[in-house]
Short mmCIF file of C-alpha atoms in Angstrom, two decimals:
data_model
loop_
_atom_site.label_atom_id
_atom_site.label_comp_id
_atom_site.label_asym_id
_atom_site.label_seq_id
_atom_site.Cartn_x
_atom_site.Cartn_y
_atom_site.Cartn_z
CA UNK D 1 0.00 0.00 0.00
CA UNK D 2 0.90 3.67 -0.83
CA UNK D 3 -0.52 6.29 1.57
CA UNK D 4 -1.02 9.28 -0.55
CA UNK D 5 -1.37 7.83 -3.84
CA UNK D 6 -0.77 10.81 -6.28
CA UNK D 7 -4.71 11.69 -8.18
CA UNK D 8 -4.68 11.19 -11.73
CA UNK D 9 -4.10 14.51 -13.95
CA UNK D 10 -7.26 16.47 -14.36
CA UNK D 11 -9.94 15.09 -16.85
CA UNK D 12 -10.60 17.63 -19.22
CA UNK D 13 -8.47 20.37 -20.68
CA UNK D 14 -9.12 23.81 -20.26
CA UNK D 15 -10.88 25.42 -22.87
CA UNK D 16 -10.51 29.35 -23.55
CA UNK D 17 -13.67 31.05 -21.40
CA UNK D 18 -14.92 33.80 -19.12
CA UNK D 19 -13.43 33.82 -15.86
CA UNK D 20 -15.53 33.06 -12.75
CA UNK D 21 -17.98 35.57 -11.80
CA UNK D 22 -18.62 36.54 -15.26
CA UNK D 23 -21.52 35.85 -17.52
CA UNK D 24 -20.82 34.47 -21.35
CA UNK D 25 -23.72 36.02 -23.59
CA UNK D 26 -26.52 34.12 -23.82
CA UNK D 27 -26.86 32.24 -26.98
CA UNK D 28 -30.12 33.10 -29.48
CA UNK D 29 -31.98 30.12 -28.58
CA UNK D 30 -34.54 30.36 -25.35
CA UNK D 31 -33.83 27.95 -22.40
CA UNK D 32 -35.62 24.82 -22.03
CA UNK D 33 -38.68 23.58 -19.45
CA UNK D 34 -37.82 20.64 -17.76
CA UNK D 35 -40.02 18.46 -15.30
CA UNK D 36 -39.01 18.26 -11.81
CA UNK D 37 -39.90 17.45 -8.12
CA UNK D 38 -38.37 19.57 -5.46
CA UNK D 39 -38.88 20.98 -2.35
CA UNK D 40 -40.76 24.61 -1.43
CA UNK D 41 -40.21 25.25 1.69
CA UNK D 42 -38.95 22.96 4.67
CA UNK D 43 -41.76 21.67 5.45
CA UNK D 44 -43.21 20.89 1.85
CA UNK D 45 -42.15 17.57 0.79
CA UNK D 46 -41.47 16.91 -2.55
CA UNK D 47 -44.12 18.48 -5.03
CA UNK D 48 -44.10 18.70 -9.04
CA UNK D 49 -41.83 21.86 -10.48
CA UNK D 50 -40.56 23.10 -13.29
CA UNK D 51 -37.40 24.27 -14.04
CA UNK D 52 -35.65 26.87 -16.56
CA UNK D 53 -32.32 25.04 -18.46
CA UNK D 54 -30.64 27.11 -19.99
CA UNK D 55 -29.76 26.95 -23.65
CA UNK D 56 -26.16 25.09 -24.04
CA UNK D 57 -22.99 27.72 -24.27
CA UNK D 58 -20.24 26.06 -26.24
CA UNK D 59 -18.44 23.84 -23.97
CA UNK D 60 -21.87 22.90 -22.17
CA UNK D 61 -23.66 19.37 -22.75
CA UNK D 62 -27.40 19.08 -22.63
CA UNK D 63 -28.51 15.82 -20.67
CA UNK D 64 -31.70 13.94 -20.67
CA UNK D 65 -31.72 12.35 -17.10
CA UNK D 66 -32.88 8.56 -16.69
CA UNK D 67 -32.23 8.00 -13.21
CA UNK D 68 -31.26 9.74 -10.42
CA UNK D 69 -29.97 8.19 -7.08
CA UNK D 70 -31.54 9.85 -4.03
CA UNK D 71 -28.64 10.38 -1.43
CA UNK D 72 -29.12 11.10 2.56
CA UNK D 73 -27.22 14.49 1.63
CA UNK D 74 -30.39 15.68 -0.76
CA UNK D 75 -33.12 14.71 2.51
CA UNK D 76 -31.12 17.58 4.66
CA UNK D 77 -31.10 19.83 2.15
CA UNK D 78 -34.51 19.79 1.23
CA UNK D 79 -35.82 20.27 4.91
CA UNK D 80 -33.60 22.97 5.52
CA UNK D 81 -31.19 20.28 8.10
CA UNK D 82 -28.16 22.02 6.89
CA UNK D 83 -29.28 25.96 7.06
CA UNK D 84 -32.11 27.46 4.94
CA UNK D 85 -31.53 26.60 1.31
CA UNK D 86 -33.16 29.07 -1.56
CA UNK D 87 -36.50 27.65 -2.34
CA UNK D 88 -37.80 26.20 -4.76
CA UNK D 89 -34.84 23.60 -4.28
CA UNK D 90 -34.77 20.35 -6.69
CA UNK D 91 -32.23 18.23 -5.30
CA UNK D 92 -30.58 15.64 -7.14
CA UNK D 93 -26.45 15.03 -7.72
CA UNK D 94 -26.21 11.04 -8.82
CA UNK D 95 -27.10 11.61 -12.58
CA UNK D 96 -27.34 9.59 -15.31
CA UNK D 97 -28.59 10.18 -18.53
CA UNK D 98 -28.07 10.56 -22.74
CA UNK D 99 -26.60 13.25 -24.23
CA UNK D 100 -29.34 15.43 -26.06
CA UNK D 101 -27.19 18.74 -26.99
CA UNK D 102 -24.20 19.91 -27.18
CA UNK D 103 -21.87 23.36 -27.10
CA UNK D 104 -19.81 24.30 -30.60
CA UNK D 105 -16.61 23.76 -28.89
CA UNK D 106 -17.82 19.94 -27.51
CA UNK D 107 -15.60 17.67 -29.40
CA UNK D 108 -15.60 14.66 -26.13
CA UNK D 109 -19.00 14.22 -26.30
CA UNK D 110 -21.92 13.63 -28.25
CA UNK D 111 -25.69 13.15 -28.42
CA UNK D 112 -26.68 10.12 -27.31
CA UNK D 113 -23.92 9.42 -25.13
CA UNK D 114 -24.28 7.88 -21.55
CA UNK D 115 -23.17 10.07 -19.20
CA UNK D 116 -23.24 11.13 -15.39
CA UNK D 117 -23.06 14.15 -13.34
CA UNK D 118 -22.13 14.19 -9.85
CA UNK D 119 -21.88 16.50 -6.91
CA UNK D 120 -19.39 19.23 -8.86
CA UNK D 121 -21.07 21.31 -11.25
CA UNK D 122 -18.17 23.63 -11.57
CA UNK D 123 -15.37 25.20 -9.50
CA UNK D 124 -12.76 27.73 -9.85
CA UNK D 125 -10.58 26.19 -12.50
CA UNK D 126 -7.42 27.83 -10.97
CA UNK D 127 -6.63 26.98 -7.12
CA UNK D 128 -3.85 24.47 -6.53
CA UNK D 129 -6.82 21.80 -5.67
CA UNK D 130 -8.59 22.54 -9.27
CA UNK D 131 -5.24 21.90 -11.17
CA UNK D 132 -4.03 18.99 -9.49
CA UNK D 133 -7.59 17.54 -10.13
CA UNK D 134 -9.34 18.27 -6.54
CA UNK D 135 -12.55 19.51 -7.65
CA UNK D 136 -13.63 18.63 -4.07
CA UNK D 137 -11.46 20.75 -2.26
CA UNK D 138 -11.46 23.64 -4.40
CA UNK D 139 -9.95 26.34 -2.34
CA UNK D 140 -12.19 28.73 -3.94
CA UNK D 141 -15.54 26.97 -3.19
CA UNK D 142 -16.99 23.89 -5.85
CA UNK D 143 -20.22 24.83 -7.28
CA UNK D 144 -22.33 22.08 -6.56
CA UNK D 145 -24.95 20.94 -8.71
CA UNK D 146 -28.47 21.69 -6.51
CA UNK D 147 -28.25 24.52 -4.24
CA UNK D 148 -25.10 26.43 -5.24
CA UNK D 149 -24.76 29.44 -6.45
CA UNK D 150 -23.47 29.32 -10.32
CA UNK D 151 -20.66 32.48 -11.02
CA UNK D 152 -20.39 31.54 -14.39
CA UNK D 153 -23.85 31.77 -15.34
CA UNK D 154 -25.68 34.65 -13.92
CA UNK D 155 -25.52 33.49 -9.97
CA UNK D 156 -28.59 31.44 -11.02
CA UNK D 157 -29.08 28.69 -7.96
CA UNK D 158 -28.24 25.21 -9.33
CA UNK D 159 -31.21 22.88 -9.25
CA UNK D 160 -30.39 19.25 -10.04
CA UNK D 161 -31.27 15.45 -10.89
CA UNK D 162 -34.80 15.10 -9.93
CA UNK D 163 -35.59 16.33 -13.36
CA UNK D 164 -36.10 15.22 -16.91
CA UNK D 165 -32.96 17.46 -18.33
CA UNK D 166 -30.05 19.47 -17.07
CA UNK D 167 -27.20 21.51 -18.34
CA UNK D 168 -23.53 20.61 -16.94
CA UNK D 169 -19.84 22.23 -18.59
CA UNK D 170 -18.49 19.24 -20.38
CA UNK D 171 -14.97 19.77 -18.03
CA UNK D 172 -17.66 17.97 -15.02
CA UNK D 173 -19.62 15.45 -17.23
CA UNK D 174 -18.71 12.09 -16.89
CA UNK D 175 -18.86 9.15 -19.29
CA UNK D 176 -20.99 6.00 -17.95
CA UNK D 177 -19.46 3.12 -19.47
CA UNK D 178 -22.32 1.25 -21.31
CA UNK D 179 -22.15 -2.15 -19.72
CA UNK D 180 -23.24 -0.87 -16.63
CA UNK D 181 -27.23 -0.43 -15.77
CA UNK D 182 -27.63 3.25 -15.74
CA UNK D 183 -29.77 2.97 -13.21
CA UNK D 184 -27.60 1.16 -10.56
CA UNK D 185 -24.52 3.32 -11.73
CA UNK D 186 -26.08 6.58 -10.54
CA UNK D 187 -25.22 6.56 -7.21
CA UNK D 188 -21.80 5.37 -7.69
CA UNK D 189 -21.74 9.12 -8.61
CA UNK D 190 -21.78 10.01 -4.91
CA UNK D 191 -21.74 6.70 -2.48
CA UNK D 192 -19.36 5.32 -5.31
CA UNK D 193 -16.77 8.02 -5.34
CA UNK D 194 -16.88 8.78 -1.95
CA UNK D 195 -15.75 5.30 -0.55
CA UNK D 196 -13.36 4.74 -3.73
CA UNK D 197 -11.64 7.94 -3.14
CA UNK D 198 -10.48 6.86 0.56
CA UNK D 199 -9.36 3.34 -0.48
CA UNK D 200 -7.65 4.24 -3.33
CA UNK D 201 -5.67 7.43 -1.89
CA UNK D 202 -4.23 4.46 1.15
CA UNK D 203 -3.07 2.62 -2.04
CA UNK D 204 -5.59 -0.35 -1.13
CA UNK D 205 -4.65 -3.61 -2.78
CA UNK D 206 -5.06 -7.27 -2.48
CA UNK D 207 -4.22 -8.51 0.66
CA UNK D 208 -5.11 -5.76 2.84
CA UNK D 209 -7.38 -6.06 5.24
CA UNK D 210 -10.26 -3.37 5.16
CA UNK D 211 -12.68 -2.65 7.79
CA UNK D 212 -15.95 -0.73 6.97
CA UNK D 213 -17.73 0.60 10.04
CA UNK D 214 -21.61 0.17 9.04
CA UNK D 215 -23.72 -1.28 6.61
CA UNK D 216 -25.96 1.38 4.72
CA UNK D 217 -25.47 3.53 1.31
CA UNK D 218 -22.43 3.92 1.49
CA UNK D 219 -20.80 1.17 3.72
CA UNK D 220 -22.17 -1.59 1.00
CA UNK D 221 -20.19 0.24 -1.67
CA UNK D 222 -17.18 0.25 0.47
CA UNK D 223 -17.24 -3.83 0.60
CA UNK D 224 -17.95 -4.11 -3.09
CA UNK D 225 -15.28 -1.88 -3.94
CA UNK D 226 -12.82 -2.95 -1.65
CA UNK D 227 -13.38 -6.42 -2.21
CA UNK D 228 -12.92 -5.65 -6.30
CA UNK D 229 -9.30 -4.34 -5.13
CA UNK D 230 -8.63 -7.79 -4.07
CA UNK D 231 -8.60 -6.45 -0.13
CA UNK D 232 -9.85 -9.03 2.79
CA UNK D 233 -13.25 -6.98 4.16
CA UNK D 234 -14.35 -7.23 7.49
CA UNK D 235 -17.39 -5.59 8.46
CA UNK D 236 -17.53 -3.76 12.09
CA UNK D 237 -21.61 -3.53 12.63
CA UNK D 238 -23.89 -3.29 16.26
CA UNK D 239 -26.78 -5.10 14.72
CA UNK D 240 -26.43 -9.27 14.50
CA UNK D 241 -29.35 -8.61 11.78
CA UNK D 242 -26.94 -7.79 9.73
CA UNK D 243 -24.14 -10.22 9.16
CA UNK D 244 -26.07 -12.33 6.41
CA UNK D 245 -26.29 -9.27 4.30
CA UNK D 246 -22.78 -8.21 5.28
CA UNK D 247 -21.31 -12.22 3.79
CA UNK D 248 -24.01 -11.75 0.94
CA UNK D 249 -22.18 -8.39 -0.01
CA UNK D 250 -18.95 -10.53 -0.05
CA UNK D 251 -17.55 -9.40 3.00
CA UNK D 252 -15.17 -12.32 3.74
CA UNK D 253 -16.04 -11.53 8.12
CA UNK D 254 -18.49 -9.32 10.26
CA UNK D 255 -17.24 -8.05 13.54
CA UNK D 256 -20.08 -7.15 16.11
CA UNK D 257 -18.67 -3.86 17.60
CA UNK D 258 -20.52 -4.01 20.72
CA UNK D 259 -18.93 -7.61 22.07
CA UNK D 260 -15.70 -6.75 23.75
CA UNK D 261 -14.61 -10.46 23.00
CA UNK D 262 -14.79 -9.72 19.28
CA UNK D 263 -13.56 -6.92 18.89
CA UNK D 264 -10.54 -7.61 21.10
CA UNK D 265 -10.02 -10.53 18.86
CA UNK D 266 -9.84 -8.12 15.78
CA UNK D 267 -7.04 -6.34 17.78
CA UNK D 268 -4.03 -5.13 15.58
CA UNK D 269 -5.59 -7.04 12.40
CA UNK D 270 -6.95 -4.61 10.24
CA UNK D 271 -4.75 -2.02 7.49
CA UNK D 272 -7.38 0.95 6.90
CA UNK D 273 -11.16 1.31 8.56
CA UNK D 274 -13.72 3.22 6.47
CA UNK D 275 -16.60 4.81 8.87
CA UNK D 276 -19.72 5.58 7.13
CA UNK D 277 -21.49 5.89 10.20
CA UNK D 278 -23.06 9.45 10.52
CA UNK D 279 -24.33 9.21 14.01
CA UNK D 280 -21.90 9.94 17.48
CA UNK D 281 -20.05 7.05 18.12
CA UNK D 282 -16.82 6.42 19.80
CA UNK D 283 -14.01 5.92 17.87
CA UNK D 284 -11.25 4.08 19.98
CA UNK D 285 -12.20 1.02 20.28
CA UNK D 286 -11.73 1.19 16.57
CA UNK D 287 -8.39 2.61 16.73
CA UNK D 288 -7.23 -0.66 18.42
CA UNK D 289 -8.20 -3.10 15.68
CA UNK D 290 -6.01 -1.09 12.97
CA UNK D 291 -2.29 -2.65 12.95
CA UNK D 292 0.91 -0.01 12.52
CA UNK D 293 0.12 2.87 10.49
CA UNK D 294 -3.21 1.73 10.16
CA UNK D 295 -5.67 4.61 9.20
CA UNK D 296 -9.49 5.53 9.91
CA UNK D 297 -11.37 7.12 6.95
CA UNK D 298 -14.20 9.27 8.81
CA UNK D 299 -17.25 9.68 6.13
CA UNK D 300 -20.08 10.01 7.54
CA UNK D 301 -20.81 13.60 8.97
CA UNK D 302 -22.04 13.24 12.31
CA UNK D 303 -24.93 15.21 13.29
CA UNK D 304 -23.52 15.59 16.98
CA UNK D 305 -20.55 15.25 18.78
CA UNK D 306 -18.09 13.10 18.72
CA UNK D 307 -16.64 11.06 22.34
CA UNK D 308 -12.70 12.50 22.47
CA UNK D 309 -9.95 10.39 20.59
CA UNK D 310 -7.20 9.18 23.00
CA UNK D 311 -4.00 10.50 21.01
CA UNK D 312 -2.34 7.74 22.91
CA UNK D 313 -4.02 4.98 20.69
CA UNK D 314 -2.76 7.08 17.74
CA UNK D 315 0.46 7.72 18.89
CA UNK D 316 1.61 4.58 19.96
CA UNK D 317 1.18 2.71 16.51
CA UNK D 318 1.58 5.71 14.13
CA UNK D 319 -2.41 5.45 13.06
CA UNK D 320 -3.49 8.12 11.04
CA UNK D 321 -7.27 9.71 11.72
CA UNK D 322 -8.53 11.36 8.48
CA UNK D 323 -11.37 12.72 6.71
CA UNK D 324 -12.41 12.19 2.78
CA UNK D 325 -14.57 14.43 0.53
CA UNK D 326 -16.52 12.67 -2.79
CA UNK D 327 -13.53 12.76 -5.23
CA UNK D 328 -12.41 15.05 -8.14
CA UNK D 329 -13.87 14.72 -11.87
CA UNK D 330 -10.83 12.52 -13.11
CA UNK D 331 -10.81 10.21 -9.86
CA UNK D 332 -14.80 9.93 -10.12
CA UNK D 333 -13.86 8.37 -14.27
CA UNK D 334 -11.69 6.27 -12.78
CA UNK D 335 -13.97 4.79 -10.76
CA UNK D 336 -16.81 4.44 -12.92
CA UNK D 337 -13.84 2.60 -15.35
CA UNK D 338 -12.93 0.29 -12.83
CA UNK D 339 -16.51 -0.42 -11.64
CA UNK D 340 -17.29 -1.27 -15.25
CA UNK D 341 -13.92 -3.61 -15.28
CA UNK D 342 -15.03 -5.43 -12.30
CA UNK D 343 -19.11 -5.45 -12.16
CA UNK D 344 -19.51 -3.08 -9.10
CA UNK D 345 -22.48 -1.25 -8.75
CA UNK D 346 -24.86 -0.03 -6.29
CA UNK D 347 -27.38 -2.26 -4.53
CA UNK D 348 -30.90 -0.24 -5.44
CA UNK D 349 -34.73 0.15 -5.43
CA UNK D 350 -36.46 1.85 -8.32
CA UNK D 351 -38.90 4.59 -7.42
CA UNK D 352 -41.34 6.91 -9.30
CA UNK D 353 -42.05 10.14 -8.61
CA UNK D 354 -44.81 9.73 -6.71
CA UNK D 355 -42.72 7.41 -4.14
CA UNK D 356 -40.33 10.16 -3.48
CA UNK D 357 -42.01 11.63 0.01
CA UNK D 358 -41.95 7.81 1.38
CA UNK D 359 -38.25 7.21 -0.06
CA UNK D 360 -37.39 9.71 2.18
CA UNK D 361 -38.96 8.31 4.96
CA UNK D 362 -38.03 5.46 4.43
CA UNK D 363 -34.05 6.65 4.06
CA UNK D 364 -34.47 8.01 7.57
CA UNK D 365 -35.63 5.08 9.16
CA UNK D 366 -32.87 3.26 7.50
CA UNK D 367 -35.35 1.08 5.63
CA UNK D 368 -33.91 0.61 1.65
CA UNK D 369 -30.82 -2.39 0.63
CA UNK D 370 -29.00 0.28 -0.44
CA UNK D 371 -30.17 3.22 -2.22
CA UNK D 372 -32.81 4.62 -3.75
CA UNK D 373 -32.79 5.68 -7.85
CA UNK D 374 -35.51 8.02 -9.62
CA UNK D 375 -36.85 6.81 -12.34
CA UNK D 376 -37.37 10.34 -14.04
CA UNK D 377 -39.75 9.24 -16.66
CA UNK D 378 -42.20 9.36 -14.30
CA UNK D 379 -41.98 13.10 -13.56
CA UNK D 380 -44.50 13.86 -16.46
CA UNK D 381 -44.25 16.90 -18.21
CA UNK D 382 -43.46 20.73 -17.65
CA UNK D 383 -45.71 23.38 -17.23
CA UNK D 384 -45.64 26.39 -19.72
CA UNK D 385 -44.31 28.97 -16.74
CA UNK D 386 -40.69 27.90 -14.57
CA UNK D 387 -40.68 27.85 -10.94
CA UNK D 388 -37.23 28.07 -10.54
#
């Protein structure tokens, strides 16, 4: 294993354009209507919307969405958990669709292509983090694709996937390699990317031993991916319900994390820990299964705090505790490449439109093997006048 593993070069090259914060001039065509479900208020739910797309500039592709995954990230968002969004909101950033349009300068893409959009809808282009291919961390803020605010176009708000079309710059389009199902490849946009990132920046690689602290979105797509590295996967989980599913995922052993027997038996045995757990929990006893310059991956974002970490259990066997953001545009290809490769994709249930207010429920109460997709041809059509 490599700690650090450089990212690969940055996916698309520049092409000559107005700095961020400035608007190119609209082109002669009007924007398009697209059919949508979004959010209101906080307190709405999900109701029918339409949304304004604007009319592809040259290095933009035009998408007609299929599916879009529904991630925990777009329930908090819509209900106003992470500070009062701009309403009407259509949430949405696990896309997958065809290629309808595209920009005079496109030459990487064209109609009909299968492509995906994740959570980057743009960024600054220029920061350290932008050039070495870090969308994620852009030092100047990423755009992302619901709820941001877009400097290159007017300061419109981004709406995203929960719609029958959308508008992305080609540099943060990704291609979906055909022999995966569209619709289980859309949330390896976001639950994909954001385990692979972790595993592949420790260098992960067969033989390893990986441990992935619970079992839900994105915890399933750490044992499929890790397992495709050729890694030994061990599954740290509180609930005895779950160590069928855990073996049926292919993890090759399930660790329950509340018997002190087992999980002194898994002392010193494990090479890097992924935590997808968003709720407090305490973190050392964790610390002690990892072997010398072992590492935790923290990726779920808890929604309180956190029990202190003894530095000691750090300390004494070099462990490194980190933290790991989605991943840039060129890691997220990779990963869609080696997903197609090896046959990984996300564990899903199909929903309409008209599902979407119980899907969310449902996410909350933990009740969905793994995630939730839109199937967008549901949405209907557009009304003549834009919400949003």
């Amino acid at each position: 294993m490599t700690p650090g593993r450089p990212v690969p070069p940055p996916l698309a090259k520049p092409l000559p354009g107005t700095p961020r914060g400035t608007t190119q001039p609209a082109p002669s065509t009007a924007p398009r209507l697209a059919a949508a479900y979004g959010a209101t208020a906080a307190d709405s739910g999900l109701v029918p919307l339409t949304v304004a797309r604007r009319a592809p500039k040259d290095d933009d592709v035009e998408i007609a969405i299929e599916f879009c995954g529904l991630c925990h990230s777009d329930v908090h968002a819509t209900r106003g958990e992470w500070g009062a969004p701009k309403y009407p909101l259509v949430p949405g950033h696990e896309i997958v669709g065809r290629v309808s349009r595209v920009g005079a300068a496109v030459d990487d893409f064209a109609p009909g292509d299968l492509v995906g959009v994740g959570c980057i809808a743009d960024s600054c282009r220029e920061c350290d983090s932008c050039l070495d291919g870090l969308e994620q961390y852009c030092e100047n803020g990423m755009t992302g694709t619901y709820g941001a605010v877009d400097a290159r176009n007017g300061d419109a708000v981004t709406q995203g996937g929960y719609a029958t079309s959308v508008v992305v710059d080609r540099r943060y389009v990704l291609r979906v390699p055909e022999n995966l199902d569209p619709a289980a490849a859309a949330p390896l946009l976001c639950a994909g990317i954001t385990t692979y990132s972790p595993l592949r920046h420790f260098g992960v690689e067969a033989g390893d031993v990986v441990g992935v602290v619970g079992l839900g979105g994105l915890g399933h797509m750490a044992v499929k991916l890790a397992k495709a590295m050729g890694a030994v996967v061990k599954v740290f989980t509180t609930s005895e319900s779950k160590v069928a599913a855990a073996h049926g995922l292919g993890a090759d052993g399930v660790i329950l994390s509340r018997d002190e027997a087992a999980m002194a038996a898994a002392s010193r045995s494990i090479d890097v820990i992924i935590d997808t757990v968003a709720a407090p929990h305490d973190l050392n006893p964790y610390f002690r299964t990892l072997r010398r310059d072992g590492a935790l991956f923290q990726l779920g974002l808890p929604s309180g705090g956190m029990p202190p970490v003894n530095p000691g259990a750090l300390i004494r066997r070099r462990i490194a505790y980190a933290g790991s953001l989605i991943g840039g545009i060129a890691e997220t290809q990779e990963m869609l490449d080696f997903c197609a490769e090896h046959g990984v994709v996300s564990d899903i249930e199909v929903v309409a439109a008209g599902q979407l207010n119980e899907a969310y429920d449902r996410m909350v109460a933990g009740d969905v093997k793994y995630r939730f997709v839109l199937d967008t041809s549901t949405l209907g059509t557009p009304s003549e006048k834009a919400d949003a």
